[in-house]
Coordinates of N, CA and C in Angstrom, one line a residue:
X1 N 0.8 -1.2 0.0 CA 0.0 0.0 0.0 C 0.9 1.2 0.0
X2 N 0.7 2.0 -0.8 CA 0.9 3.6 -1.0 C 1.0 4.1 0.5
X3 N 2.3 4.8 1.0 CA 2.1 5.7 1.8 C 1.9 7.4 2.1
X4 N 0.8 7.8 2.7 CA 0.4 9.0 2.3 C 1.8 10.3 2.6
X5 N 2.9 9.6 3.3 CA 4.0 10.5 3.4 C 4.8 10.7 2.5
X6 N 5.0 9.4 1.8 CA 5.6 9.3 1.1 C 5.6 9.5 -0.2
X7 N 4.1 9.6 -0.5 CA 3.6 10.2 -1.7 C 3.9 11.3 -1.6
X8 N 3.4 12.5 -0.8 CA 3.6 14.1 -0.4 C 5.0 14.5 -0.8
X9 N 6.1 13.6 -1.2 CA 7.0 14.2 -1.3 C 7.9 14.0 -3.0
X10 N 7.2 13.0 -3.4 CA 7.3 13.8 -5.2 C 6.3 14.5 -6.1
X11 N 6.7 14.9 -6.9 CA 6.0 15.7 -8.0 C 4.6 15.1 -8.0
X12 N 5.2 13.2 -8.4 CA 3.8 12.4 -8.9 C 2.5 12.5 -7.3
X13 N 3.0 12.8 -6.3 CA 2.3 12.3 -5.2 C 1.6 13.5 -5.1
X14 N 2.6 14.8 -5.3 CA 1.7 16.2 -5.0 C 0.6 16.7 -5.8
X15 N 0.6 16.1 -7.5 CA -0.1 16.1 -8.0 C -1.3 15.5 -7.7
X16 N -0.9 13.7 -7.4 CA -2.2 13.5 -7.0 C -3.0 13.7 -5.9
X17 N -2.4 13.9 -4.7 CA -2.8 14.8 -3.8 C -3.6 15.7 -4.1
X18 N -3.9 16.8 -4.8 CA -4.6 17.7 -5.4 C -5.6 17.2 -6.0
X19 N -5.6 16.3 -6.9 CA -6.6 15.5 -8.0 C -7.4 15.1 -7.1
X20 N -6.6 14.6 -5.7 CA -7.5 13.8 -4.8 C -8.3 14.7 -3.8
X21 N -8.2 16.0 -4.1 CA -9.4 17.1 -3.2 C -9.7 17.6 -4.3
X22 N -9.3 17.5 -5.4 CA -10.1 18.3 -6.4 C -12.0 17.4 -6.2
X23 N -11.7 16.3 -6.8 CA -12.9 15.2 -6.7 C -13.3 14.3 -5.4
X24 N -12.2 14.7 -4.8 CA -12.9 14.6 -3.3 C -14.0 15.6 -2.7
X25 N -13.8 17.0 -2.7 CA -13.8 18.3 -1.9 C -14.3 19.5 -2.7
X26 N -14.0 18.9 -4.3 CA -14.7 20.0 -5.3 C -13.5 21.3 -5.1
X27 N -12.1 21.1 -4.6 CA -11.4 22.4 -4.6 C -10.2 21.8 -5.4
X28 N -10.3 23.2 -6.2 CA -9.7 22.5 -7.5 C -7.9 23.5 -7.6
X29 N -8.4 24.5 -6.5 CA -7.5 25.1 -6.6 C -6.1 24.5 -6.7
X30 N -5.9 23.8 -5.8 CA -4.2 23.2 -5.2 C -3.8 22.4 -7.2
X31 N -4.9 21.5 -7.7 CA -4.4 21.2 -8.6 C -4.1 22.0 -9.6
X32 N -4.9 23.1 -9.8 CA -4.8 23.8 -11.4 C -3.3 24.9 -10.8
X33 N -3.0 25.1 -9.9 CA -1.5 25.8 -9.2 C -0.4 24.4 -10.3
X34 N -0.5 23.6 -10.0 CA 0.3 22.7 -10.6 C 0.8 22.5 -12.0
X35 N -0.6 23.2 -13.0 CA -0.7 22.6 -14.4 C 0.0 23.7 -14.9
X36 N 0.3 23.4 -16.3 CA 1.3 24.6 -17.1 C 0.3 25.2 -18.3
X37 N 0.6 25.9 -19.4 CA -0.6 26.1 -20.0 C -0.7 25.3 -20.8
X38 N 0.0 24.5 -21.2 CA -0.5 23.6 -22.5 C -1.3 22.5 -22.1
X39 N -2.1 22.2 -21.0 CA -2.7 21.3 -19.6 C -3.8 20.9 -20.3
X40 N -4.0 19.5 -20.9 CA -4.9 19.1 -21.1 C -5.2 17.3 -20.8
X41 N -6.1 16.9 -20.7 CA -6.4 15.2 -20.3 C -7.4 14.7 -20.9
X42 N -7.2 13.4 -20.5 CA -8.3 12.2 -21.0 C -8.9 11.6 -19.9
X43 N -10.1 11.4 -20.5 CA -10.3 10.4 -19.2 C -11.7 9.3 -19.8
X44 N -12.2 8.2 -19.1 CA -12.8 7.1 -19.6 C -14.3 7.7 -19.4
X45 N -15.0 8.7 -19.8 CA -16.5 8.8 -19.7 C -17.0 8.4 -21.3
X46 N -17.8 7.3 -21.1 CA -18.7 7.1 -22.5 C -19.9 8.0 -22.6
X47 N -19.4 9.2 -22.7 CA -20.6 10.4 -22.6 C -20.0 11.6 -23.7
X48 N -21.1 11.9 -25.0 CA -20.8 12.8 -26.0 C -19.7 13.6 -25.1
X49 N -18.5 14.8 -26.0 CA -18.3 15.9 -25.3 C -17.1 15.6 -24.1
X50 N -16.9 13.9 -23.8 CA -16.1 14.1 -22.6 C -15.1 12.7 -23.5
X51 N -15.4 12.3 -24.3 CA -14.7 11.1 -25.2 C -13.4 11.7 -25.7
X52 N -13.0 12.8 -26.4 CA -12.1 12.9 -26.6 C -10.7 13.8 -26.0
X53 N -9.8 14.1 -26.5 CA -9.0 15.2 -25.6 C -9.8 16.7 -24.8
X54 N -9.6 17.0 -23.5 CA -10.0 18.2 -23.0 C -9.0 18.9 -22.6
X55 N -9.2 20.1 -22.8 CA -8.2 21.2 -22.7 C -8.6 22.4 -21.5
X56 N -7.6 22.4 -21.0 CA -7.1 23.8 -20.3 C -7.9 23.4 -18.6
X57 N -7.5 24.6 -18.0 CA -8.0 24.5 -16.3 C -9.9 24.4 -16.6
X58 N -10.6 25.5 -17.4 CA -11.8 25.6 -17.1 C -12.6 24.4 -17.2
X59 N -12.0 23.4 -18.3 CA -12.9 22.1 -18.6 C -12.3 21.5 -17.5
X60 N -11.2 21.2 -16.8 CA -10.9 20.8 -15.7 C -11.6 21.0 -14.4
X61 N -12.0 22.2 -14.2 CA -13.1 22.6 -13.5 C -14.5 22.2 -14.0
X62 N -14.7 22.3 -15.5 CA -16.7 21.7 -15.5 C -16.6 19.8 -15.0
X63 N -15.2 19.4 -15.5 CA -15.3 18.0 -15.2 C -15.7 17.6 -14.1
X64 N -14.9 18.2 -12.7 CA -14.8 18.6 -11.2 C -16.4 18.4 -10.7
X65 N -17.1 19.6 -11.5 CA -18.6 20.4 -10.7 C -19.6 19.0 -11.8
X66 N -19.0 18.4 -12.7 CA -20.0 17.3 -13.0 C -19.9 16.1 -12.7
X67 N -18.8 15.7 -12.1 CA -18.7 14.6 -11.6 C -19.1 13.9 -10.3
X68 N -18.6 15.7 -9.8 CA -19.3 15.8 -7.9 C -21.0 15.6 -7.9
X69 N -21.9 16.0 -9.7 CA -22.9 16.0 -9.6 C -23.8 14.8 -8.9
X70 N -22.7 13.6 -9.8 CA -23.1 12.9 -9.6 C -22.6 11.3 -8.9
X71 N -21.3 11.7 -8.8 CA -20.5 10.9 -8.0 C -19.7 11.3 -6.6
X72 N -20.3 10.4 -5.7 CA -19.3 10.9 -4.4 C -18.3 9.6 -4.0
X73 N -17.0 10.2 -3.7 CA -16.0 9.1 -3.6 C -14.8 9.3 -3.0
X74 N -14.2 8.1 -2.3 CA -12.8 8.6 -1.6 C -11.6 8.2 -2.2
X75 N -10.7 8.3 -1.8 CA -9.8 7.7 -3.3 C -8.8 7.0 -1.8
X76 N -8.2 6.1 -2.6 CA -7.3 5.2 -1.4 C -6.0 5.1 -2.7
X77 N -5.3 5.9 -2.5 CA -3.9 5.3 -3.4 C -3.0 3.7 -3.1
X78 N -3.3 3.8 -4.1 CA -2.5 1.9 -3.7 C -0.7 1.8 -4.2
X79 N -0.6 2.4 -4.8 CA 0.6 2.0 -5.8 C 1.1 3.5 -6.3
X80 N 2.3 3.8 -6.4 CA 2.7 5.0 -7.4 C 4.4 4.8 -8.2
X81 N 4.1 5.3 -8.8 CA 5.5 5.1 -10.0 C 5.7 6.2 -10.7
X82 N 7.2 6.5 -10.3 CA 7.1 7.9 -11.2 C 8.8 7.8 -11.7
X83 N 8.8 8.3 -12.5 CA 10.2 8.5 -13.6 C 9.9 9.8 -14.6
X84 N 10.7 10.0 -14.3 CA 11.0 11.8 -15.0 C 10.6 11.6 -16.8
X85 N 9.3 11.9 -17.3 CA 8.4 12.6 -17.0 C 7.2 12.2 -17.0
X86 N 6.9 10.8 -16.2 CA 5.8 10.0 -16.3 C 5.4 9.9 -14.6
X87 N 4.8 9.7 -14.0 CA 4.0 9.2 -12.6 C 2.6 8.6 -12.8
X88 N 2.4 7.3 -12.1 CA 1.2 7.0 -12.4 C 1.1 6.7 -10.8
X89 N -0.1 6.7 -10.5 CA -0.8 6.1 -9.4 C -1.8 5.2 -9.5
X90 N -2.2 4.1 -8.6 CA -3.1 3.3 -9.2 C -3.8 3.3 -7.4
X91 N -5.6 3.6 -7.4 CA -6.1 4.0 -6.3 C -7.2 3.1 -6.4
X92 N -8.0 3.1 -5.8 CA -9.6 2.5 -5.4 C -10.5 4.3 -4.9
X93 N -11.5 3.8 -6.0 CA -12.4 4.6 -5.5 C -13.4 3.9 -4.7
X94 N -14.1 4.6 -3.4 CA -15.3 4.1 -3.1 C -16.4 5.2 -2.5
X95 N -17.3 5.4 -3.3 CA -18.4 5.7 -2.6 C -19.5 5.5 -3.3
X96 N -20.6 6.6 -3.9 CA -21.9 6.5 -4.5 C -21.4 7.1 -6.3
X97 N -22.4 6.4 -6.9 CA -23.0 7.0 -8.1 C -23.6 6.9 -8.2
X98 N -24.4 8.0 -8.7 CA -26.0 8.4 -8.9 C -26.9 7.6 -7.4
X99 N -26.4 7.8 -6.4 CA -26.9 7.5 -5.3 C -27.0 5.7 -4.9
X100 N -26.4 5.2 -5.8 CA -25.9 3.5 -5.4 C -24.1 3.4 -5.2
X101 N -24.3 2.5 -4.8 CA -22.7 2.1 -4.2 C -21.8 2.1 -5.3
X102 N -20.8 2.3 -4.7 CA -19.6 2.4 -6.0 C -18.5 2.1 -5.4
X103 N -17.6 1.1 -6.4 CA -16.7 1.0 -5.7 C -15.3 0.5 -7.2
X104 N -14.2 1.0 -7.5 CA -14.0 0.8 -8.5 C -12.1 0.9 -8.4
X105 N -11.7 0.6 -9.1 CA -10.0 0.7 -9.0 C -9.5 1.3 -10.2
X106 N -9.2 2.4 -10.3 CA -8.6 3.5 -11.6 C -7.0 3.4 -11.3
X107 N -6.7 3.9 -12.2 CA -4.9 4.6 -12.8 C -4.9 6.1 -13.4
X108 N -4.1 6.3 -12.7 CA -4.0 7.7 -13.7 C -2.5 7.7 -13.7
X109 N -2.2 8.7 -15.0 CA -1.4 8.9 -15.7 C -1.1 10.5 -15.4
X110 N 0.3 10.6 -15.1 CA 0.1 12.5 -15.1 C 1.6 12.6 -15.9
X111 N 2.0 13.4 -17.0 CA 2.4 13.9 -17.6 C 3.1 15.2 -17.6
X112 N 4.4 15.4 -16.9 CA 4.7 16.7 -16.4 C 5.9 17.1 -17.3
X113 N 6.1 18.0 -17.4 CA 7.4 19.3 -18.2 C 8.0 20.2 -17.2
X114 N 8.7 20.5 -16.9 CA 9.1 21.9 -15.8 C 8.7 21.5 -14.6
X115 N 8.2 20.3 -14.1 CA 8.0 20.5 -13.0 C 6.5 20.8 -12.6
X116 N 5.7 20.7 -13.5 CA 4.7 21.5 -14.1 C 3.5 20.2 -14.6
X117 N 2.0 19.5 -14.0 CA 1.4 18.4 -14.8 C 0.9 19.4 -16.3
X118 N 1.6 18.9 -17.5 CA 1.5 19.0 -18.7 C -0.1 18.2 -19.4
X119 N -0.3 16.9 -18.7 CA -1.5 16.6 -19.3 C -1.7 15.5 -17.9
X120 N -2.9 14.6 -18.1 CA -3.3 13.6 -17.4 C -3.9 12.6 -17.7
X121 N -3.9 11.5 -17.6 CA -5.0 10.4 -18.5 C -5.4 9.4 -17.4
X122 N -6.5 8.8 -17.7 CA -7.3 8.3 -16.2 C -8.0 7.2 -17.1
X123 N -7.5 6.0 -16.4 CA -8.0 4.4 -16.7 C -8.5 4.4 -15.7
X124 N -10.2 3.3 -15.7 CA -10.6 2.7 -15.1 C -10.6 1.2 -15.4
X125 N -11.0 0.4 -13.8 CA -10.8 -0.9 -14.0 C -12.1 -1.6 -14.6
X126 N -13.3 -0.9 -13.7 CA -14.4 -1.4 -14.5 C -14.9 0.0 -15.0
X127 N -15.7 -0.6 -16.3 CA -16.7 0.3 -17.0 C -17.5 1.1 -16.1
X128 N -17.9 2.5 -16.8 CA -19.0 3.1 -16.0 C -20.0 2.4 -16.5
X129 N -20.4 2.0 -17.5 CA -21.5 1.3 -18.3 C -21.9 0.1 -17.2
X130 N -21.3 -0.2 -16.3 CA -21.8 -1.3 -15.4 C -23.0 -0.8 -14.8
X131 N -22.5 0.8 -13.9 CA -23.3 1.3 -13.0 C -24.4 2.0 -14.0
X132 N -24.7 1.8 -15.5 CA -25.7 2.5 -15.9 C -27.0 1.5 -15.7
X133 N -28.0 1.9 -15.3 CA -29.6 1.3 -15.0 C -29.8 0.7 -16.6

């Protein structure tokens, strides 16, 4: 298991640290301090609009205020790996979606330059299509 000290003290951990109150806590601040301007990611939603590359802090932020709409969750880091200029973390989410249980094991990918997350990409283990009714 991932130690929360020990993450706190590289790039890859501080980053995720941030990612992890952005969608924890909806404060997005600590993470968008991190990004550089060319800051864009991927991530696994099978929903028009969110399928392909997204760009800059603000879509970072509607991602943030739409996900909190509808998902609430804690993140448990399990694992992290980082080499100049790759870090990945591999966590467990658990809480609700759409008001049923959730419980799911992702990766993300953070992508830095200067010191700086350059982009981010986010695997999940299972489909969201599971938790669709």
């Amino acid at each position: 298991m991932a130690d929360a000290n020990a993450l706190d003290e590289t790039l890859c951990g501080r980053a995720f640290k941030a990612f992890r109150a952005a969608f924890e806590e909806g404060d997005t601040t600590h993470f968008l301090a991190l990004v550089n301007d060319d800051f864009h990611f991927s991530i696994p939603l099978p929903i028009d609009g969110w399928k392909e590359r997204q760009v800059g802090a603000e879509r970072f932020n509607e991602l943030v205020r739409f996900e909190r709409e509808i998902l609430r969750v804690k993140f448990n880091p399990l694992i992290e790996l980082h080499d100049d200029p790759f870090g990945i973390v591999v966590f467990q989410a658990e809480g609700t979606l759409s008001n049923q249980p959730y419980r799911n094991e992702l990766a993300v990918v953070f992508e830095f330059k200067h010191n700086q997350i350059c982009s981010f990409k986010e695997f999940v283990g299972m489909p969201l299509k599971k938790y669709e009714d």
